[in-house]
XYZ file of C-alpha atoms in Angstrom:
572
model
C 16.598 -14.814 -8.229
C 16.409 -18.108 -6.328
C 13.540 -17.849 -3.850
C 13.684 -19.528 -0.466
C 10.560 -21.486 0.495
C 9.607 -21.508 4.180
C 7.209 -24.289 5.080
C 6.546 -25.982 8.391
C 4.111 -28.926 8.346
C 1.430 -28.594 11.072
C 2.069 -30.444 14.324
C -0.512 -33.091 15.364
C -1.760 -30.603 17.999
C -2.321 -27.870 15.375
C -4.041 -30.306 13.039
C -6.343 -31.403 15.870
C -7.127 -27.742 16.712
C -7.932 -27.106 13.025
C -10.268 -30.111 12.892
C -12.102 -28.956 16.038
C -12.465 -25.359 14.803
C -13.611 -26.618 11.379
C -16.423 -28.563 13.025
C -17.546 -25.572 15.096
C -17.674 -23.127 12.162
C -18.874 -25.610 9.533
C -15.825 -25.213 7.309
C -13.038 -27.384 5.942
C -9.956 -28.150 8.079
C -7.968 -26.288 5.395
C -9.808 -23.011 6.078
C -9.706 -23.613 9.834
C -5.938 -24.253 9.659
C -5.434 -20.963 7.786
C -7.446 -19.118 10.456
C -5.344 -20.620 13.261
C -2.170 -19.493 11.466
C -3.630 -15.961 11.549
C -4.175 -16.178 15.313
C -7.935 -16.828 15.005
C -8.534 -19.822 17.248
C -12.136 -19.610 18.483
C -15.572 -19.734 16.891
C -16.395 -16.170 18.002
C -13.080 -14.799 16.678
C -13.700 -16.546 13.331
C -17.174 -15.012 13.051
C -15.788 -11.520 13.774
C -13.031 -12.083 11.193
C -15.463 -13.218 8.473
C -17.970 -10.443 9.175
C -16.155 -7.305 10.348
C -18.767 -4.925 11.788
C -18.690 -1.138 11.527
C -19.997 -0.888 15.095
C -16.678 -2.479 16.180
C -14.703 0.573 14.987
C -12.750 2.137 17.843
C -14.125 5.239 19.573
C -12.306 8.094 17.757
C -12.120 10.119 20.988
C -9.574 7.611 22.350
C -7.057 9.265 20.010
C -4.907 11.963 21.666
C -6.073 15.532 20.861
C -9.279 14.380 19.137
C -11.504 16.422 21.439
C -9.329 19.513 20.834
C -9.407 18.930 17.044
C -13.212 18.645 16.970
C -13.640 21.729 19.180
C -11.364 23.776 16.875
C -13.226 22.554 13.782
C -16.582 23.414 15.368
C -15.276 26.877 16.334
C -14.052 27.501 12.772
C -17.463 26.618 11.376
C -19.269 28.645 14.022
C -17.109 31.703 13.230
C -17.442 31.076 9.466
C -13.644 30.890 9.096
C -12.149 29.711 5.833
C -10.881 26.111 6.144
C -8.302 24.419 3.924
C -7.878 20.647 3.624
C -4.205 20.046 2.757
C -2.733 16.682 1.762
C 0.174 14.770 0.325
C 0.236 14.084 -3.438
C 0.176 10.273 -3.243
C -2.870 7.952 -3.145
C -3.157 8.076 0.659
C -2.955 11.878 0.722
C -5.332 12.435 -2.209
C -7.989 10.009 -0.923
C -7.691 11.534 2.576
C -8.230 15.063 1.215
C -11.149 13.884 -0.934
C -12.776 12.119 2.044
C -12.495 15.028 4.494
C -13.380 17.724 1.927
C -16.347 15.767 0.540
C -17.770 15.076 4.006
C -17.363 18.583 5.433
C -18.653 20.232 2.257
C -22.082 18.729 2.999
C -22.314 20.925 6.114
C -20.036 23.894 5.366
C -19.263 25.815 2.167
C -16.307 28.059 3.140
C -13.769 25.289 2.488
C -11.112 24.499 -0.109
C -8.370 21.904 -0.635
C -4.709 22.099 -1.544
C -2.160 19.580 -2.823
C 1.487 20.780 -2.931
C 3.401 20.524 -6.190
C 6.004 17.750 -5.914
C 8.529 19.549 -8.146
C 8.098 23.097 -6.821
C 7.250 22.557 -3.138
C 8.396 19.048 -2.276
C 6.859 16.729 0.272
C 4.603 17.873 3.088
C 3.647 21.299 4.398
C 5.325 24.091 2.418
C 5.711 27.817 3.070
C 4.306 28.370 -0.405
C 1.146 26.490 0.601
C 0.884 28.486 3.832
C 1.324 31.775 1.941
C -1.414 30.712 -0.493
C -3.676 29.926 2.474
C -2.952 33.281 4.143
C -3.611 35.191 0.902
C -6.979 33.447 0.645
C -8.042 34.195 4.210
C -7.642 30.657 5.555
C -7.668 30.427 9.367
C -7.607 26.640 9.831
C -5.699 23.984 7.881
C -6.470 20.275 8.294
C -3.351 18.529 7.005
C -3.557 14.853 6.035
C -0.891 12.156 5.518
C 1.930 14.590 6.341
C 2.765 17.415 8.750
C 4.162 15.459 11.723
C 7.654 16.889 11.105
C 6.658 20.335 9.817
C 7.825 22.158 12.970
C 9.188 25.321 11.288
C 6.415 25.520 8.703
C 3.601 25.240 11.250
C 5.340 27.804 13.497
C 5.437 30.093 10.438
C 1.717 29.475 9.823
C 0.996 30.407 13.439
C 2.753 33.741 12.890
C 0.430 34.303 9.939
C -2.653 33.582 12.051
C -3.329 30.060 10.761
C -4.030 27.085 13.022
C -3.257 23.481 12.088
C -4.915 20.145 12.831
C -2.460 17.377 11.853
C -3.803 13.969 10.728
C -0.720 11.839 10.075
C 0.495 8.271 10.486
C 4.223 8.668 9.893
C 6.730 8.223 12.723
C 7.063 11.488 14.718
C 10.256 13.005 16.117
C 10.706 13.749 19.817
C 9.645 17.359 19.170
C 6.145 17.825 17.767
C 4.951 20.784 15.646
C 3.074 23.652 17.376
C -0.300 22.570 15.968
C -3.616 22.983 17.773
C -4.135 19.215 17.598
C -1.937 16.312 16.463
C -3.841 13.160 15.528
C -1.304 10.388 15.011
C -1.622 6.868 16.470
C 2.187 6.547 16.323
C 2.760 9.333 18.866
C 4.959 8.027 21.680
C 2.247 9.053 24.178
C -0.557 7.588 22.038
C -3.548 6.175 23.911
C -5.191 4.892 20.720
C -5.400 1.061 20.671
C -4.636 0.626 16.928
C -1.339 2.035 15.608
C -1.484 1.041 11.918
C -3.991 3.472 10.389
C -3.065 5.107 7.090
C -3.365 8.882 6.588
C -6.845 8.525 5.083
C -7.794 6.352 8.077
C -6.770 9.122 10.502
C -8.818 11.597 8.429
C -11.786 9.225 8.637
C -11.434 9.051 12.441
C -11.557 12.870 12.609
C -14.746 12.899 10.522
C -16.193 10.081 12.678
C -15.509 12.144 15.811
C -16.908 15.324 14.212
C -20.084 13.460 13.225
C -20.475 11.919 16.686
C -19.984 15.304 18.384
C -22.537 17.006 16.139
C -25.236 14.324 16.156
C -24.665 13.401 12.489
C -25.672 9.751 11.844
C -22.765 7.389 11.199
C -24.567 6.283 8.015
C -23.515 9.595 6.420
C -19.880 8.414 6.609
C -20.436 5.042 4.919
C -20.363 6.432 1.312
C -16.739 7.559 1.978
C -15.416 4.105 2.878
C -14.342 3.348 -0.710
C -11.651 6.028 -0.250
C -10.449 4.199 2.880
C -10.197 0.868 1.019
C -8.208 2.445 -1.837
C -5.810 4.127 0.555
C -5.311 1.045 2.795
C -4.494 -1.089 -0.254
C -2.247 1.444 -1.994
C -0.337 2.475 1.150
C 0.328 -1.190 2.063
C -0.652 -0.804 5.720
C -1.538 -4.030 7.610
C -5.037 -5.273 6.746
C -5.800 -6.249 10.341
C -7.843 -4.794 13.201
C -9.546 -1.513 12.363
C -7.996 -1.449 8.877
C -9.680 -4.778 8.084
C -13.085 -3.357 9.054
C -12.580 -0.216 6.932
C -11.149 -2.186 3.975
C -13.878 -4.865 4.111
C -16.736 -2.349 3.957
C -14.857 0.007 1.624
C -14.223 -2.789 -0.857
C -17.902 -3.780 -0.664
C -18.857 -0.177 -1.515
C -16.282 -0.059 -4.325
C -17.937 -3.115 -5.873
C -21.558 -2.047 -5.350
C -21.780 1.748 -5.414
C -18.420 3.561 -5.752
C -18.126 7.334 -5.812
C -18.338 8.893 -9.294
C -14.588 9.575 -9.450
C -13.566 6.045 -8.511
C -16.240 4.585 -10.811
C -14.694 6.451 -13.758
C -11.228 5.052 -12.918
C -12.705 1.544 -12.647
C -14.172 2.014 -16.149
C -10.949 3.191 -17.797
C -9.059 0.325 -16.103
C -11.421 -2.155 -17.778
C -12.531 -3.487 -14.384
C -16.294 -2.966 -14.831
C -18.540 -5.991 -14.198
C -15.969 -7.970 -12.241
C -15.400 -8.334 -8.518
C -12.701 -5.900 -7.453
C -9.997 -6.995 -5.011
C -7.257 -5.220 -3.080
C -4.848 -6.334 -5.843
C -6.911 -4.405 -8.408
C -6.442 -1.286 -6.271
C -2.686 -1.868 -5.843
C -1.972 -2.565 -9.526
C -4.692 -0.682 -11.433
C -6.574 2.006 -9.487
C -3.814 3.258 -7.165
C -1.149 3.861 -9.855
C -3.568 6.021 -11.853
C -4.355 8.228 -8.852
C -0.633 8.396 -8.074
C 0.256 9.306 -11.666
C -1.294 12.759 -11.257
C 1.076 13.692 -8.408
C 4.053 11.983 -10.051
C 3.758 13.576 -13.480
C 1.808 16.823 -12.909
C -0.036 17.895 -9.739
C -2.000 15.712 -7.332
C -4.799 18.304 -7.306
C -6.075 16.758 -10.554
C -6.569 13.453 -8.733
C -8.554 15.116 -5.933
C -10.677 16.998 -8.500
C -11.543 13.637 -10.032
C -12.231 11.947 -6.678
C -14.728 14.645 -5.590
C -16.375 15.039 -9.030
C -20.168 14.555 -9.105
C -20.743 14.459 -12.876
C -19.962 11.129 -14.574
C -19.126 12.612 -17.999
C -16.702 15.129 -16.509
C -15.205 12.385 -14.342
C -14.603 10.143 -17.377
C -12.821 12.996 -19.180
C -10.629 13.599 -16.120
C -10.002 9.859 -15.707
C -8.809 9.593 -19.326
C -6.402 12.464 -18.667
C -5.047 10.697 -15.567
C -4.783 7.468 -17.567
C -2.582 9.302 -20.113
C -0.378 10.544 -17.273
C -0.091 6.969 -16.025
C 1.059 5.793 -19.465
C 3.699 8.574 -19.477
C 4.708 7.521 -15.943
C 5.196 3.922 -17.109
C 7.544 5.056 -19.904
C 9.613 7.250 -17.555
C 9.641 4.513 -14.897
C 10.854 1.903 -17.426
C 13.619 4.168 -18.738
C 14.807 5.183 -15.249
C 14.786 1.574 -13.992
C 16.899 0.493 -16.993
C 19.353 3.347 -16.342
C 19.517 2.468 -12.638
C 20.156 -1.203 -13.444
C 23.021 -0.190 -15.745
C 24.552 1.919 -12.954
C 24.266 -0.953 -10.437
C 25.903 -3.313 -12.935
C 28.643 -0.780 -13.691
C 29.457 0.366 -10.174
C 31.848 -2.139 -8.653
C 31.301 -0.452 -5.261
C 27.618 -1.543 -5.301
C 28.316 -5.176 -6.195
C 29.291 -6.448 -2.755
C 27.240 -3.990 -0.690
C 24.109 -5.005 1.174
C 22.351 -1.805 0.136
C 22.070 0.396 -2.970
C 22.330 4.211 -3.080
C 21.986 5.793 -6.550
C 21.459 9.314 -7.870
C 21.154 11.059 -11.209
C 20.380 14.665 -12.085
C 18.140 13.663 -15.000
C 15.725 11.470 -13.067
C 12.147 12.607 -12.496
C 11.372 13.329 -8.881
C 7.893 11.788 -9.009
C 9.131 8.380 -10.173
C 12.192 7.740 -7.946
C 10.043 5.927 -5.370
C 8.824 3.422 -7.962
C 12.384 2.879 -9.225
C 13.583 2.299 -5.646
C 10.807 -0.306 -5.213
C 11.765 -2.023 -8.491
C 15.454 -2.215 -7.514
C 14.568 -3.541 -4.058
C 12.508 -6.307 -5.668
C 15.248 -7.080 -8.204
C 18.328 -7.086 -5.933
C 16.587 -7.655 -2.579
C 18.613 -4.969 -0.851
C 17.487 -1.774 0.932
C 17.635 0.897 -1.776
C 17.823 4.701 -1.941
C 17.205 6.491 -5.266
C 17.775 10.256 -5.510
C 17.434 12.978 -8.093
C 19.198 16.364 -7.893
C 17.729 19.819 -8.502
C 19.823 22.968 -7.828
C 22.281 21.125 -5.587
C 19.581 19.467 -3.443
C 19.151 15.698 -3.685
C 15.705 14.326 -2.924
C 14.277 10.879 -3.264
C 12.973 7.715 -1.723
C 14.228 4.732 0.250
C 12.557 1.318 0.090
C 13.243 -1.749 2.219
C 13.148 -5.523 2.233
C 10.879 -7.521 4.553
C 11.843 -7.236 8.207
C 14.433 -4.437 7.869
C 13.548 -0.998 9.308
C 14.783 1.489 6.722
C 13.408 4.430 8.731
C 15.977 3.724 11.460
C 18.713 3.313 8.821
C 17.987 6.742 7.313
C 17.518 8.280 10.774
C 21.071 7.179 11.710
C 22.315 9.685 9.073
C 19.960 12.506 10.063
C 22.768 15.034 10.657
C 23.494 14.828 6.896
C 19.849 15.367 5.914
C 17.775 18.472 5.329
C 14.562 16.539 5.907
C 13.212 12.991 6.085
C 10.080 11.119 7.068
C 8.226 7.863 6.598
C 7.876 4.460 8.212
C 9.494 1.020 8.438
C 9.527 0.169 4.724
C 9.416 3.536 2.916
C 11.130 6.858 3.605
C 11.349 10.172 1.750
C 14.507 12.245 2.231
C 16.357 15.369 1.073
C 20.019 16.286 1.497
C 22.647 18.525 -0.061
C 24.425 17.043 -3.077
C 27.837 17.279 -1.411
C 26.588 15.069 1.453
C 25.664 12.123 -0.805
C 29.052 10.279 -0.648
C 29.120 10.402 3.167
C 25.422 9.486 3.359
C 26.045 6.484 1.085
C 29.008 5.357 3.211
C 27.162 5.650 6.532
C 23.871 4.244 5.252
C 25.636 1.212 3.834
C 27.619 0.786 7.044
C 24.396 0.855 9.105
C 22.692 -1.678 6.818
C 25.650 -4.082 6.853
C 25.737 -3.957 10.682
C 21.991 -4.403 11.242
C 20.548 -6.481 8.400
C 20.107 -10.205 9.097
C 21.257 -12.830 6.566
C 17.684 -14.078 6.072
C 16.566 -10.528 5.173
C 18.863 -10.493 2.136
C 17.091 -13.372 0.396
C 13.516 -13.245 -0.810
C 11.465 -15.764 1.122
C 8.084 -17.230 0.240
C 6.111 -18.111 3.363
C 4.056 -21.200 2.485
C 0.824 -21.584 4.461
C -0.060 -25.177 3.663
C 0.769 -28.219 1.519
C -2.114 -29.559 -0.607
C -2.744 -32.364 -3.080
C -4.770 -31.480 -6.157
C -7.743 -33.525 -4.913
C -8.000 -31.048 -1.967
C -8.712 -28.174 -4.397
C -12.391 -27.646 -5.187
C -14.946 -24.931 -5.920
C -16.013 -25.201 -2.286
C -12.448 -24.438 -1.148
C -12.269 -21.491 -3.589
C -15.457 -20.111 -2.002
C -14.040 -20.595 1.502
C -10.782 -18.834 0.620
C -12.725 -15.777 -0.578
C -13.931 -15.353 3.010
C -10.353 -14.548 4.102
C -10.323 -11.374 1.975
C -9.506 -8.491 1.908
C -5.830 -9.346 1.672
C -2.711 -7.310 2.300
C 0.165 -7.091 4.790
C -0.751 -9.024 7.940
C -3.338 -11.052 6.032
C -1.599 -12.179 2.865
C -3.355 -14.359 0.311
C -2.684 -17.997 1.347
C 0.258 -19.605 -0.430
C 0.049 -23.343 -1.050
C 2.643 -25.997 -1.900
C 2.179 -29.131 -4.015
C 5.102 -31.493 -4.544
C 5.790 -33.867 -7.432
C 3.594 -32.426 -10.160
C 3.935 -33.126 -13.886
C 3.053 -31.424 -17.134
C -0.144 -32.973 -18.506
C 1.414 -32.556 -21.956
C -0.350 -29.360 -22.986
C 1.587 -26.625 -21.105
C 2.916 -23.846 -23.343
C 4.740 -20.524 -23.310
C 2.446 -17.508 -23.874
C 2.537 -13.700 -23.787
C 3.594 -10.942 -26.152
C 7.243 -11.666 -25.434
C 6.738 -15.363 -24.636
C 7.463 -14.605 -20.976
C 4.665 -16.556 -19.232
C 3.695 -20.242 -19.035
C 0.113 -21.503 -19.325
C 0.060 -24.839 -17.535
C -2.020 -27.963 -17.305
C -0.717 -30.118 -14.464
C -1.326 -33.385 -12.661
C 0.117 -34.390 -9.304
C 1.459 -37.792 -8.333
C -1.475 -38.631 -6.026
C -4.561 -38.039 -8.154
C -5.835 -37.910 -11.711
C -7.039 -34.326 -11.249
C -5.845 -31.920 -13.977
C -5.285 -28.342 -12.738
C -4.963 -25.230 -14.892
C -2.324 -22.695 -13.917
C -0.529 -19.560 -15.027
C 3.088 -18.713 -14.157
C 3.804 -15.052 -14.953
C 7.355 -14.188 -16.008
C 8.641 -17.737 -15.474
C 9.173 -18.934 -19.050
C 12.750 -19.948 -18.113
C 11.230 -22.996 -16.383
C 9.385 -24.156 -19.524
C 12.214 -26.407 -20.749
C 12.288 -28.333 -17.459
C 8.484 -28.609 -17.349
C 8.353 -30.102 -20.863
C 11.075 -32.647 -19.961
C 8.446 -34.844 -18.231
C 10.329 -34.699 -14.919
C 8.482 -33.869 -11.698
C 8.659 -30.468 -10.015
C 7.254 -28.652 -6.970
C 5.096 -25.529 -7.140
C 3.903 -22.851 -4.753
C 0.768 -20.970 -5.762
C -2.374 -19.107 -4.825
C -5.812 -20.462 -5.737
C -7.753 -18.046 -7.952
C -10.970 -17.858 -9.908
C -10.272 -17.646 -13.646
C -11.192 -14.046 -14.547
C -12.336 -15.138 -18.029
C -14.316 -18.233 -16.970
C -16.377 -17.532 -13.837
C -16.315 -20.399 -11.355
C -13.326 -22.128 -12.939
C -10.277 -22.604 -10.717
C -6.836 -21.460 -11.824
C -3.586 -21.744 -9.888
C -1.432 -18.624 -9.978
C 2.019 -20.159 -9.700
C 4.523 -18.030 -7.807
C 7.570 -20.298 -8.079
C 8.665 -23.609 -9.621
C 11.495 -25.902 -8.480
C 12.630 -29.360 -9.628
C 11.499 -32.018 -7.155
C 14.230 -33.303 -4.881
């Protein structure tokens, strides 16, 4: 796919502002310019950005219903009621359950956790889960990363004498469930200043409020912040505001003293003795936690996350690693099948969205396949599987297009749906699929903008190779942790040449290892271009080309700079 590069050179005014800020904070104009692009324009704002402080976390009692939630939790403990911590089977849900269960277990023993089975119960609060709770004498359920749409299920629980505290971050409907307390910063009446928490983040806020109310030192919560970092990275919520504070300190903990469960995953990923980043969570740690819920039951992931014995944790981590390998095989096969269908279906060729279904596809992997197709075709995509006449699956979106609203426009055809701007889960009857496809595609074609149908690379800054140094690499590290809202800076260098030693590498000769010089200096830069071997012929032709890239530390040679090249184009 031809990528569009968006780059606007700084105006003289912006360059002057960068120079002035650089002087005040003792940094390069490059770093100062990147801060200004992120809306950080003063010395004090820069200091807060570089050193996010835990004492700057928002008062949890500003969240609607927080006082009610804490009172009900205190009452349950005072009356020695059985409490269940209930969560979704993805990374956000599993880390949220582990965080809340692990914290409360220090002060209260009559507590258990529950993760619904994706195949048997589906997403969110299930009657089966409520029946299990009732049979085991549960009087209070704290539900995490789901529940905001479980109106009938929570009404049913009420009939069975079970109260609910909902901790969710998905978009609510106009009608809210009959829970004792609903903690969700996306409530239309929300008074909470930060709307972008993940499910684990909302769970953390409940524990923060519980601790504050009961005189428990905040320091007792700090060992749980690694769960927050994992969930923020894996759930792709914006790494700004309160999320940046939680991710910054959680990532620090993950590198210095992670929980036993996460430490075992780090070991089986081969990430020991290297500095972990948010990318390591997204591509290595998160998928392994997810694999449990996708291939078996997410409860296994929670068991691992709360484990206290390292040997047991390593055994469990190896099991989850095996599930992840199985998931990769299923994912690869399903993606290939989906690609064949897209290529075969003439009706999909000219559409601005994709809707596919197959009875043989595994329910736990359709979300990944939808993501893969979205990346490949750059169109909003829905992938469904069918069990006993009910289609269920996932929708994924392209940057800037609200797929939640697109799915919501077809809600009369749906049995259930929920999610947020870029990812939605949905179920509908098999006979409604053709009409859903027609109306979904009609909505997309009417609302998607032309620029949203082409993948765009937003370039932060143009550099010459002589600008790139170990000092700059050190400065760029201060911008971390990265994620939506604070992406890793993307740089542009024009008119570069092969130094004569670039070569194709990789098991399938799919990558290019580069040694480059630019037209303005004699500096030779090392680079790696993953999956771009098609450009090798042009590179070796001795003609000049332009590159966009991130600046990385070589993971095999500490302190050595390597450019990770995202795209290559012939120079104009």
